[in-house]
């Protein structure tokens, strides 16, 4: 076919700009019947530099045929987080000025229709993308000649849903009505918790931080938590506590807390008395504040507890800091080779006061240190993973401790010359504290637990808590032990995330093999595999009824999986 008869032409701007002549514009004079021109602009030219639009302008000015009706500019993202970078590009105040020469050229050509495609942008974000791009081409928008498209590359034709950046957090409301996700695009999305329906109910654009541009603070939502009624959502960026009304996404109150929060606990003390506990950092120091009274309906100010002493002297580093779900216990771990200092703050009765307890532990094995993985099991047990793959735990229900040595130790492998290859990298506690999930960094020989093969970082271990979970033994310690319950084998690459279902019958895992898998805790069998994502899933959360599983991957896509056909409501039998 002669080039003069072509009606559609797709032009790879990346190839043109990487050519030896430095970006030769395409000559359109030979294409007498050309009706539609599509220009692909990949991540490396997505900063809207003058060279990008200059090449397009020269192409359009090369004796453009009068038959040209459509110009399509497709901005693709070549790596993780690319669409988030594109968002920053189009939001930049200088973007209008950069787009003006191209808009002038298009209007001078008789204003063909212009399509701007962002394939990796999520379908639910179309309105905000349209706002940004239309503001860059105001005259084309006014003449109704500009159209913005998102998620045009989805296989199902429905388009992907979610955020346009790396997700930070995910959680479900206690009543199961809502699921929330947040991401580095400073958004919070409230999803319907109903199975068989992935519905965006509210999308919240969190306020940008207007501070010293040289500071490292961001507006990213670090963590959040629903109130016990599910009516409110508390969230923090690096500076402020933000409390939103879930139903409409309106901001109820904003309080400066001075540092990013790591975890929250809402606790009701009476019908009209709500306490929100927030744990985070101010500088290098852990900060714990509470909003006494009702932080939603009153202008209560944060109250810092003077009992939260700081032990940082420059040589120590905080590798673990956690608030228990009840808000009654705070745990901190600091490592300064070869000694680890553990600090527990425990609420005294129901008063707004905490008592502090410290102890130190020196690991006797050479080159072995605590990993960054540790977890509070309720308010009564602290479990810590180590770089040699072992787990140590302490009973913290009674102080002072009878001994600073661990009350229990579990070794899932015999060790080796390179203990770092077996470092604990994932540790999760089941809702009723019956089980723990453990994952490792590299290859682990597991014959000490009756397995003859080598279990890799693709495996998740489910540990069972056995023993006296009651009031304690005569020595003041509760005889709680951890033992191997089952291993979950099937992923082909490193484990990225894992969590228990509310009933503890099932475990959901994700891996760098881009799959999400649902397992039976009873026998370790694989229940089902989800392959919706094409990149690693980094967050997983079950709805409170266990019938919905939500997954969020590295580029912000969120999927809602209905589990009703797979799961049962009956509790897990441990006998």
Coordinates of C-alpha atoms in Angstrom, one line a residue:
X1 CA 0.0 0.0 0.0
X2 CA 1.3 3.5 -0.9
X3 CA 2.0 5.7 2.1
X4 CA -0.2 8.3 0.5
X5 CA -3.2 6.0 1.2
X6 CA -2.6 5.6 4.9
X7 CA -5.4 6.9 7.1
X8 CA -3.9 6.0 10.6
X9 CA -0.3 6.5 11.7
X10 CA 1.3 5.7 15.0
X11 CA 4.6 7.6 15.8
X12 CA 7.0 6.4 18.5
X13 CA 8.5 9.6 19.9
X14 CA 10.9 7.7 22.0
X15 CA 12.5 6.1 19.0
X16 CA 12.7 9.5 17.2
X17 CA 14.3 11.3 20.1
X18 CA 16.9 8.5 20.7
X19 CA 17.9 8.5 17.0
X20 CA 21.4 9.8 16.1
X21 CA 19.9 13.0 14.6
X22 CA 18.4 13.8 18.0
X23 CA 14.7 13.6 17.3
X24 CA 13.9 14.2 13.7
X25 CA 10.3 15.3 13.2
X26 CA 8.1 13.1 11.1
X27 CA 7.4 14.4 7.6
X28 CA 3.6 14.2 7.0
X29 CA 3.6 15.7 3.5
X30 CA 3.5 12.2 1.9
X31 CA 0.4 11.1 3.8
X32 CA -2.4 12.7 1.7
X33 CA -5.2 10.7 3.3
X34 CA -4.1 10.7 6.9
X35 CA -7.0 11.2 9.3
X36 CA -5.6 10.1 12.6
X37 CA -2.1 10.5 14.1
X38 CA -1.1 8.9 17.4
X39 CA 2.1 9.9 19.2
X40 CA 3.5 7.6 21.9
X41 CA 5.4 9.4 24.6
X42 CA 7.0 7.1 27.2
X43 CA 8.2 7.7 30.7
X44 CA 11.5 9.1 29.7
X45 CA 9.9 12.0 27.8
X46 CA 7.0 12.5 30.2
X47 CA 8.5 15.5 32.0
X48 CA 6.9 17.7 29.2
X49 CA 10.2 19.2 28.2
X50 CA 10.2 21.7 25.3
X51 CA 11.9 19.0 23.2
X52 CA 8.9 16.7 23.5
X53 CA 6.3 19.2 22.2
X54 CA 8.7 20.8 19.8
X55 CA 9.0 17.5 17.9
X56 CA 5.2 17.1 17.8
X57 CA 4.8 20.7 16.6
X58 CA 7.4 20.3 13.8
X59 CA 5.7 17.1 12.7
X60 CA 2.3 18.8 12.5
X61 CA 3.8 21.7 10.6
X62 CA 5.3 19.5 8.0
X63 CA 2.7 20.2 5.4
X64 CA -0.1 18.7 7.4
X65 CA -2.9 17.2 5.3
X66 CA -6.2 18.9 5.5
X67 CA -7.8 15.5 6.2
X68 CA -6.2 15.2 9.7
X69 CA -9.1 14.9 12.1
X70 CA -7.6 13.4 15.3
X71 CA -4.3 13.8 17.3
X72 CA -3.8 11.3 20.1
X73 CA -0.9 11.7 22.6
X74 CA -0.4 8.5 24.7
X75 CA 1.8 8.9 27.8
X76 CA 3.1 5.6 29.0
X77 CA 4.9 4.7 32.2
X78 CA 7.9 2.5 31.9
X79 CA 8.5 1.6 35.6
X80 CA 6.9 1.3 39.0
X81 CA 5.5 4.6 40.2
X82 CA 5.7 6.2 36.7
X83 CA 2.1 7.2 36.6
X84 CA 2.6 9.0 39.9
X85 CA 5.4 10.9 38.3
X86 CA 3.1 11.8 35.4
X87 CA 0.6 13.2 37.9
X88 CA 3.2 15.5 39.4
X89 CA 4.1 16.6 35.8
X90 CA 0.6 17.6 34.9
X91 CA -0.1 19.2 38.3
X92 CA 3.0 21.4 37.9
X93 CA 2.0 25.1 37.5
X94 CA 4.6 25.4 34.7
X95 CA 2.7 22.7 32.7
X96 CA 0.3 25.3 31.2
X97 CA 3.2 27.3 29.8
X98 CA 4.8 24.3 28.3
X99 CA 1.7 23.2 26.6
X100 CA 0.8 26.6 25.1
X101 CA 2.9 26.3 21.9
X102 CA 1.3 23.0 21.1
X103 CA -2.1 24.4 21.7
X104 CA -1.4 27.4 19.5
X105 CA -0.3 25.0 16.7
X106 CA -3.4 22.8 17.0
X107 CA -5.7 25.8 16.8
X108 CA -3.8 27.1 13.8
X109 CA -4.4 23.8 12.0
X110 CA -8.1 24.2 12.3
X111 CA -8.4 22.5 15.7
X112 CA -8.4 18.7 15.1
X113 CA -9.8 16.7 18.0
X114 CA -7.2 15.9 20.6
X115 CA -7.1 12.8 22.8
X116 CA -4.7 12.5 25.7
X117 CA -4.4 8.9 27.0
X118 CA -2.8 7.9 30.3
X119 CA -3.2 4.0 30.0
X120 CA -1.9 3.3 33.5
X121 CA -4.0 5.9 35.3
X122 CA -6.9 4.3 37.1
X123 CA -10.5 4.6 35.8
X124 CA -11.8 6.2 39.0
X125 CA -9.2 8.9 38.7
X126 CA -10.5 10.1 35.3
X127 CA -12.1 13.3 36.7
X128 CA -8.9 14.5 38.4
X129 CA -6.8 13.7 35.4
X130 CA -9.2 15.5 33.1
X131 CA -9.0 18.6 35.4
X132 CA -5.2 18.7 35.3
X133 CA -4.9 18.2 31.5
X134 CA -7.8 20.4 30.5
X135 CA -6.2 23.2 32.6
X136 CA -3.1 22.8 30.4
X137 CA -5.1 23.2 27.1
X138 CA -7.9 25.6 28.2
X139 CA -8.9 26.8 24.7
X140 CA -9.2 23.2 23.3
X141 CA -11.2 22.3 26.4
X142 CA -13.5 25.4 25.9
X143 CA -14.1 24.3 22.3
X144 CA -14.9 20.8 23.4
X145 CA -12.1 19.4 21.3
X146 CA -10.1 17.7 24.1
X147 CA -10.8 14.3 25.6
X148 CA -8.8 12.5 28.4
X149 CA -8.8 8.7 28.7
X150 CA -7.5 6.4 31.5
X151 CA -7.0 2.6 31.7
X152 CA -7.4 2.1 28.0
X153 CA -5.1 -0.9 28.1
X154 CA -7.0 -3.1 30.5
X155 CA -7.7 -6.6 29.2
X156 CA -11.3 -6.7 30.5
X157 CA -12.2 -3.4 28.9
X158 CA -13.5 -2.1 32.3
X159 CA -10.4 -0.3 33.4
X160 CA -8.3 -0.6 36.6
X161 CA -9.4 1.0 39.8
X162 CA -7.2 2.4 42.6
X163 CA -4.5 5.0 43.2
X164 CA -1.9 6.5 40.9
X165 CA 1.0 5.8 43.2
X166 CA 2.5 3.3 45.6
X167 CA -0.1 2.3 48.3
X168 CA 0.8 3.1 51.9
X169 CA -1.9 1.4 53.9
X170 CA -5.1 -0.6 53.8
X171 CA -7.7 -1.3 56.5
X172 CA -11.3 -2.4 57.0
X173 CA -13.9 -0.8 59.2
X174 CA -15.0 -2.8 62.2
X175 CA -18.6 -3.1 60.9
X176 CA -17.4 -4.3 57.5
X177 CA -19.2 -1.5 55.6
X178 CA -16.0 0.1 54.3
X179 CA -12.5 -0.6 53.3
X180 CA -9.9 2.2 53.0
X181 CA -6.7 2.4 51.1
X182 CA -4.1 5.3 50.9
X183 CA -1.2 6.0 48.6
X184 CA 1.7 8.3 47.9
X185 CA -0.5 10.4 45.6
X186 CA -1.9 11.8 48.9
X187 CA -5.3 10.2 48.4
X188 CA -7.5 8.0 50.5
X189 CA -10.1 5.9 48.8
X190 CA -13.1 4.5 50.7
X191 CA -14.4 1.3 49.0
X192 CA -17.6 -0.6 49.6
X193 CA -17.1 -3.6 51.9
X194 CA -19.8 -5.6 50.1
X195 CA -18.6 -8.7 48.2
X196 CA -19.1 -9.0 44.4
X197 CA -18.9 -5.3 44.0
X198 CA -15.8 -3.1 43.7
X199 CA -17.3 0.3 44.2
X200 CA -15.5 3.5 45.0
X201 CA -17.7 5.3 47.6
X202 CA -15.5 8.3 48.4
X203 CA -12.2 9.6 47.2
X204 CA -10.4 12.0 49.5
X205 CA -7.6 14.3 48.3
X206 CA -5.6 15.0 51.4
X207 CA -4.2 18.5 51.9
X208 CA -0.7 19.2 50.7
X209 CA 1.8 20.2 53.3
X210 CA 2.9 23.9 52.9
X211 CA 6.2 23.8 54.7
X212 CA 9.9 24.4 54.1
X213 CA 10.6 22.8 50.6
X214 CA 14.0 21.7 51.9
X215 CA 12.4 19.6 54.6
X216 CA 11.8 15.9 54.1
X217 CA 8.2 16.0 55.1
X218 CA 5.5 14.8 52.7
X219 CA 1.7 14.8 52.6
X220 CA 1.6 11.1 52.2
X221 CA -0.8 9.3 54.5
X222 CA 1.5 7.2 56.7
X223 CA -1.2 5.2 58.5
X224 CA -4.9 5.4 59.4
X225 CA -7.6 3.7 61.4
X226 CA -11.4 3.5 61.5
X227 CA -13.2 4.4 64.6
X228 CA -15.0 1.5 66.4
X229 CA -18.3 2.5 64.8
X230 CA -16.8 2.9 61.3
X231 CA -18.2 6.5 61.2
X232 CA -14.8 8.2 61.3
X233 CA -11.3 7.7 59.9
X234 CA -8.2 9.1 61.5
X235 CA -5.1 9.5 59.3
X236 CA -1.8 11.3 59.5
X237 CA 0.8 12.7 57.2
X238 CA 4.2 13.8 58.5
X239 CA 2.8 16.7 60.4
X240 CA -1.0 16.6 61.0
X241 CA -3.7 14.3 62.4
X242 CA -6.7 14.4 60.0
X243 CA -10.1 13.0 61.1
X244 CA -12.6 12.4 58.2
X245 CA -16.2 11.6 58.2
X246 CA -16.3 8.3 56.2
X247 CA -19.8 8.8 54.6
X248 CA -18.9 11.9 52.6
X249 CA -15.1 12.2 53.0
X250 CA -15.4 15.6 54.7
X251 CA -12.6 16.8 57.0
X252 CA -14.0 17.0 60.6
X253 CA -10.8 18.3 62.3
X254 CA -7.1 18.7 61.8
X255 CA -4.6 18.7 64.6
X256 CA -0.9 19.2 64.4
X257 CA 0.9 16.3 66.1
X258 CA 4.4 17.1 65.0
X259 CA 5.4 13.9 63.3
X260 CA 4.3 10.9 61.3
X261 CA 2.1 8.4 63.1
X262 CA 2.8 4.7 62.9
X263 CA -0.4 3.2 64.4
X264 CA -3.6 4.1 66.1
X265 CA -6.1 2.7 68.6
X266 CA -9.7 4.0 69.1
X267 CA -11.1 3.0 72.5
X268 CA -14.5 3.8 74.0
X269 CA -14.6 4.5 77.7
X270 CA -18.3 5.0 78.1
X271 CA -21.0 6.0 75.7
X272 CA -19.8 9.5 74.9
X273 CA -16.1 9.3 75.8
X274 CA -13.8 8.3 72.9
X275 CA -10.0 8.2 73.2
X276 CA -7.8 8.1 70.1
X277 CA -4.2 7.0 70.8
X278 CA -1.6 7.8 68.2
X279 CA 2.0 6.5 68.1
X280 CA 4.6 8.0 65.9
X281 CA 7.9 10.0 65.8
X282 CA 8.9 13.6 66.4
X283 CA 12.4 13.9 65.1
X284 CA 14.2 10.7 66.2
X285 CA 12.1 10.3 69.3
X286 CA 9.0 8.2 69.7
X287 CA 5.9 10.2 70.6
X288 CA 2.7 8.9 72.0
X289 CA -0.3 11.2 72.3
X290 CA -3.9 10.8 73.2
X291 CA -6.9 13.0 72.5
X292 CA -8.9 12.9 75.7
X293 CA -12.7 13.3 75.5
X294 CA -14.2 13.2 72.1
X295 CA -11.6 14.2 69.4
X296 CA -14.3 14.2 66.7
X297 CA -16.8 16.7 68.2
X298 CA -14.5 18.8 70.4
X299 CA -11.3 20.7 69.8
X300 CA -9.2 18.6 72.1
X301 CA -5.5 19.1 72.0
X302 CA -3.0 16.2 72.0
X303 CA -1.6 15.4 75.4
X304 CA 2.0 14.0 75.4
X305 CA 2.7 11.6 78.3
X306 CA 5.8 12.5 80.3
X307 CA 6.3 8.9 81.3
X308 CA 7.4 8.1 77.7
X309 CA 11.1 8.6 78.4
X310 CA 13.5 8.7 75.5
X311 CA 16.7 6.5 75.6
X312 CA 18.3 7.5 72.3
X313 CA 21.9 8.5 72.7
X314 CA 23.0 8.5 69.0
X315 CA 24.4 4.9 69.0
X316 CA 21.0 3.2 69.3
X317 CA 18.4 2.8 66.6
X318 CA 14.7 2.2 67.0
X319 CA 13.9 -0.9 64.9
X320 CA 10.4 -1.6 66.2
X321 CA 7.7 0.6 67.7
X322 CA 4.1 -0.6 68.0
X323 CA 0.8 0.2 69.7
X324 CA -1.4 -2.7 70.6
X325 CA -4.9 -2.8 69.1
X326 CA -6.4 -2.0 72.5
X327 CA -4.3 1.1 72.9
X328 CA -3.2 -0.1 76.4
X329 CA 0.4 -1.2 75.5
X330 CA 3.2 0.4 73.6
X331 CA 6.4 -1.6 72.7
X332 CA 9.7 -0.3 71.5
X333 CA 12.9 -2.2 70.6
X334 CA 16.3 -0.5 70.2
X335 CA 19.4 -2.3 69.1
X336 CA 23.0 -1.2 69.9
X337 CA 25.4 -4.1 69.1
X338 CA 25.4 -6.5 70.9
X339 CA 22.6 -5.4 73.3
X340 CA 18.9 -4.9 72.6
X341 CA 16.8 -2.7 74.9
X342 CA 13.1 -3.4 75.1
X343 CA 10.7 -0.8 76.5
X344 CA 7.0 -1.5 77.4
X345 CA 4.5 1.2 78.3
X346 CA 1.4 -0.3 80.0
X347 CA -1.8 1.6 80.8
X348 CA -2.5 1.8 84.5
X349 CA -6.1 0.6 85.0
X350 CA -8.3 2.8 82.9
X351 CA -6.6 6.0 83.7
X352 CA -4.9 8.1 81.1
X353 CA -1.4 7.3 82.5
X354 CA 1.2 4.7 81.5
X355 CA 3.9 3.0 83.5
X356 CA 7.2 2.2 81.8
X357 CA 9.3 -1.0 82.0
X358 CA 12.7 -1.7 80.5
X359 CA 15.0 -4.6 80.1
X360 CA 18.0 -5.5 78.0
X361 CA 18.9 -8.7 76.3
X362 CA 22.3 -9.8 74.9
X363 CA 22.2 -12.5 72.2
X364 CA 24.9 -15.1 72.9
X365 CA 25.3 -16.1 69.2
X366 CA 27.9 -14.2 67.2
X367 CA 26.7 -12.0 64.3
X368 CA 23.1 -12.5 65.3
X369 CA 20.9 -9.5 65.9
X370 CA 17.1 -8.8 66.0
X371 CA 15.5 -8.1 62.7
X372 CA 13.0 -5.3 62.1
X373 CA 10.2 -7.8 62.5
X374 CA 8.5 -8.0 65.9
X375 CA 4.9 -8.0 67.0
X376 CA 2.8 -7.5 70.1
X377 CA 0.4 -10.5 70.6
X378 CA -2.4 -8.6 72.3
X379 CA -1.2 -6.9 75.4
X380 CA 0.6 -9.9 76.9
X381 CA 3.3 -11.2 74.6
X382 CA 6.1 -9.7 72.6
X383 CA 7.6 -11.9 69.7
X384 CA 10.8 -10.9 68.0
X385 CA 12.4 -12.3 64.9
X386 CA 16.2 -12.6 64.6
X387 CA 18.7 -12.6 61.7
X388 CA 19.4 -16.3 62.2
X389 CA 15.7 -17.1 61.6
X390 CA 14.9 -17.8 65.2
X391 CA 12.0 -16.4 67.1
X392 CA 12.2 -15.2 70.8
X393 CA 9.3 -14.2 72.9
X394 CA 8.7 -12.6 76.3
X395 CA 5.6 -12.7 78.5
X396 CA 4.9 -9.1 79.3
X397 CA 1.7 -9.7 81.3
X398 CA 3.5 -9.3 84.7
X399 CA 6.2 -6.8 85.7
X400 CA 8.9 -6.8 86.9
X401 CA 10.0 -9.7 84.7
X402 CA 11.4 -12.7 86.6
X403 CA 14.2 -13.0 84.0
X404 CA 15.3 -10.9 81.0
X405 CA 16.0 -14.0 79.0
X406 CA 13.3 -15.0 76.5
X407 CA 10.5 -17.1 77.9
X408 CA 10.6 -19.2 74.7
X409 CA 12.6 -19.7 71.6
X410 CA 11.8 -21.5 68.3
X411 CA 14.3 -22.5 65.7
X412 CA 13.0 -23.5 62.3
X413 CA 16.4 -24.3 60.8
X414 CA 19.9 -25.3 62.0
X415 CA 21.6 -22.0 61.2
X416 CA 24.6 -21.7 59.1
X417 CA 27.6 -19.6 58.1
X418 CA 25.4 -16.8 56.8
X419 CA 22.7 -16.1 59.3
X420 CA 21.4 -13.1 57.3
X421 CA 20.2 -15.5 54.7
X422 CA 17.5 -16.7 57.1
X423 CA 16.4 -13.4 58.5
X424 CA 12.8 -13.1 59.6
X425 CA 11.2 -10.5 57.2
X426 CA 7.5 -11.0 57.9
X427 CA 5.7 -11.6 61.2
X428 CA 1.9 -11.3 61.6
X429 CA -0.5 -12.3 64.4
X430 CA -3.9 -13.8 63.9
X431 CA -7.0 -11.8 65.1
X432 CA -7.6 -14.1 68.1
X433 CA -3.9 -14.6 68.8
X434 CA -4.0 -18.3 68.1
X435 CA -1.4 -18.3 65.3
X436 CA 1.5 -16.3 63.9
X437 CA 2.7 -16.1 60.3
X438 CA 6.5 -16.1 59.6
X439 CA 8.4 -15.5 56.4
X440 CA 12.1 -15.4 55.7
X441 CA 14.5 -13.6 53.4
X442 CA 16.4 -16.4 51.7
X443 CA 17.0 -20.2 51.8
X444 CA 16.2 -22.0 55.1
X445 CA 17.1 -25.6 55.8
X446 CA 14.1 -26.9 57.9
X447 CA 14.9 -30.5 58.8
X448 CA 14.8 -29.6 62.5
X449 CA 11.0 -29.4 62.1
X450 CA 10.6 -32.7 60.3
X451 CA 11.1 -31.5 56.8
X452 CA 13.9 -33.0 54.7
X453 CA 13.9 -30.5 51.9
X454 CA 15.1 -26.8 51.8
X455 CA 12.3 -24.3 52.3
X456 CA 13.0 -21.0 50.6
X457 CA 11.7 -17.5 51.1
X458 CA 8.7 -18.5 49.0
X459 CA 7.3 -20.4 52.0
X460 CA 5.1 -19.0 54.7
X461 CA 5.2 -20.7 58.1
X462 CA 2.1 -20.8 60.3
X463 CA 3.0 -21.1 64.0
X464 CA 0.5 -22.1 66.7
X465 CA 0.3 -20.7 70.2
X466 CA -0.1 -23.5 72.7
X467 CA -0.2 -23.7 76.5
X468 CA -1.9 -21.9 79.3
X469 CA -3.6 -18.8 77.9
X470 CA -5.3 -18.1 81.2
X471 CA -4.3 -16.2 84.3
X472 CA -0.8 -17.5 84.6
X473 CA 1.3 -20.0 86.4
X474 CA 2.5 -19.9 90.0
X475 CA 5.7 -18.3 88.9
X476 CA 3.8 -15.4 87.5
X477 CA 4.5 -16.4 83.9
X478 CA 2.0 -17.9 81.5
X479 CA 3.1 -21.1 79.9
X480 CA 2.7 -20.0 76.2
X481 CA 4.7 -21.8 73.6
X482 CA 5.0 -21.4 69.8
X483 CA 5.2 -24.5 67.6
X484 CA 5.1 -25.2 63.9
X485 CA 1.5 -25.8 62.7
X486 CA 1.8 -25.9 58.9
X487 CA 3.8 -24.5 56.0
X488 CA 2.3 -22.8 53.0
X489 CA 4.3 -23.7 49.8
X490 CA 3.4 -22.7 46.3
X491 CA 4.7 -19.2 45.6
X492 CA 7.7 -19.0 43.2
X493 CA 9.3 -15.8 44.5
X494 CA 9.7 -13.9 47.7
X495 CA 6.7 -13.3 50.0
X496 CA 5.6 -9.7 50.0
X497 CA 2.5 -9.6 52.3
X498 CA 0.4 -12.0 54.4
X499 CA -2.6 -11.8 56.7
X500 CA -5.1 -14.0 58.5
X501 CA -8.9 -14.0 57.9
X502 CA -10.9 -12.8 60.9
X503 CA -12.1 -16.4 61.6
X504 CA -8.4 -17.6 61.5
X505 CA -9.4 -20.4 59.0
X506 CA -7.6 -18.9 56.1
X507 CA -4.4 -17.0 55.2
X508 CA -3.9 -14.7 52.2
X509 CA -0.4 -14.2 50.9
X510 CA 1.2 -12.2 48.0
X511 CA 4.5 -12.6 46.4
X512 CA 6.9 -11.1 43.9
X513 CA 5.5 -13.7 41.5
X514 CA 2.5 -11.3 41.2
X515 CA -0.1 -13.7 42.5
X516 CA -2.4 -13.6 45.5
X517 CA -3.1 -16.9 47.2
X518 CA -5.7 -18.1 49.7
X519 CA -4.7 -21.0 51.9
X520 CA -6.4 -23.2 54.5
X521 CA -4.8 -22.9 58.0
X522 CA -6.1 -26.3 58.9
X523 CA -3.9 -28.3 56.5
X524 CA -2.0 -25.8 54.5
X525 CA -3.8 -26.6 51.3
X526 CA -4.1 -24.0 48.5
X527 CA -7.7 -22.8 48.2
X528 CA -7.4 -20.5 45.2
X529 CA -5.0 -18.3 43.3
X530 CA -5.8 -14.8 42.1
X531 CA -3.9 -13.5 39.1
X532 CA -5.6 -10.1 38.6
X533 CA -2.4 -8.1 39.2
X534 CA 0.6 -7.9 36.9
X535 CA 3.0 -6.6 39.6
X536 CA 3.7 -7.3 43.2
X537 CA 0.8 -6.9 45.7
X538 CA 2.1 -5.1 48.8
X539 CA -1.1 -4.9 50.9
X540 CA -3.8 -7.4 51.8
X541 CA -6.8 -7.0 54.1
X542 CA -9.9 -9.1 54.8
X543 CA -13.3 -7.6 55.5
X544 CA -14.5 -8.4 59.1
X545 CA -16.9 -11.1 57.9
X546 CA -14.0 -12.7 55.9
X547 CA -16.0 -12.8 52.7
X548 CA -14.0 -10.1 50.9
X549 CA -10.3 -9.8 50.3
X550 CA -8.8 -6.6 49.1
X551 CA -5.3 -6.4 47.5
X552 CA -3.3 -3.4 46.5
X553 CA -0.2 -3.6 44.2
X554 CA 2.9 -1.5 43.8
X555 CA 1.4 0.8 41.1
X556 CA -1.8 1.5 43.2
X557 CA -4.2 -0.9 41.5
X558 CA -6.8 -2.2 44.1
X559 CA -8.8 -5.4 43.5
X560 CA -11.7 -6.6 45.6
X561 CA -12.1 -10.4 45.6
X562 CA -15.3 -12.1 46.7
X563 CA -14.5 -15.2 48.7
X564 CA -18.0 -16.5 49.5
X565 CA -17.6 -19.5 47.1
X566 CA -14.3 -20.5 48.9
X567 CA -14.7 -19.8 52.6
X568 CA -16.8 -21.2 55.4
X569 CA -18.1 -19.4 58.5
X570 CA -17.4 -22.2 61.0
X571 CA -14.5 -21.5 63.3
X572 CA -11.2 -23.5 62.9
X573 CA -11.1 -26.6 65.1
X574 CA -7.7 -26.9 66.8
X575 CA -8.1 -30.4 68.1

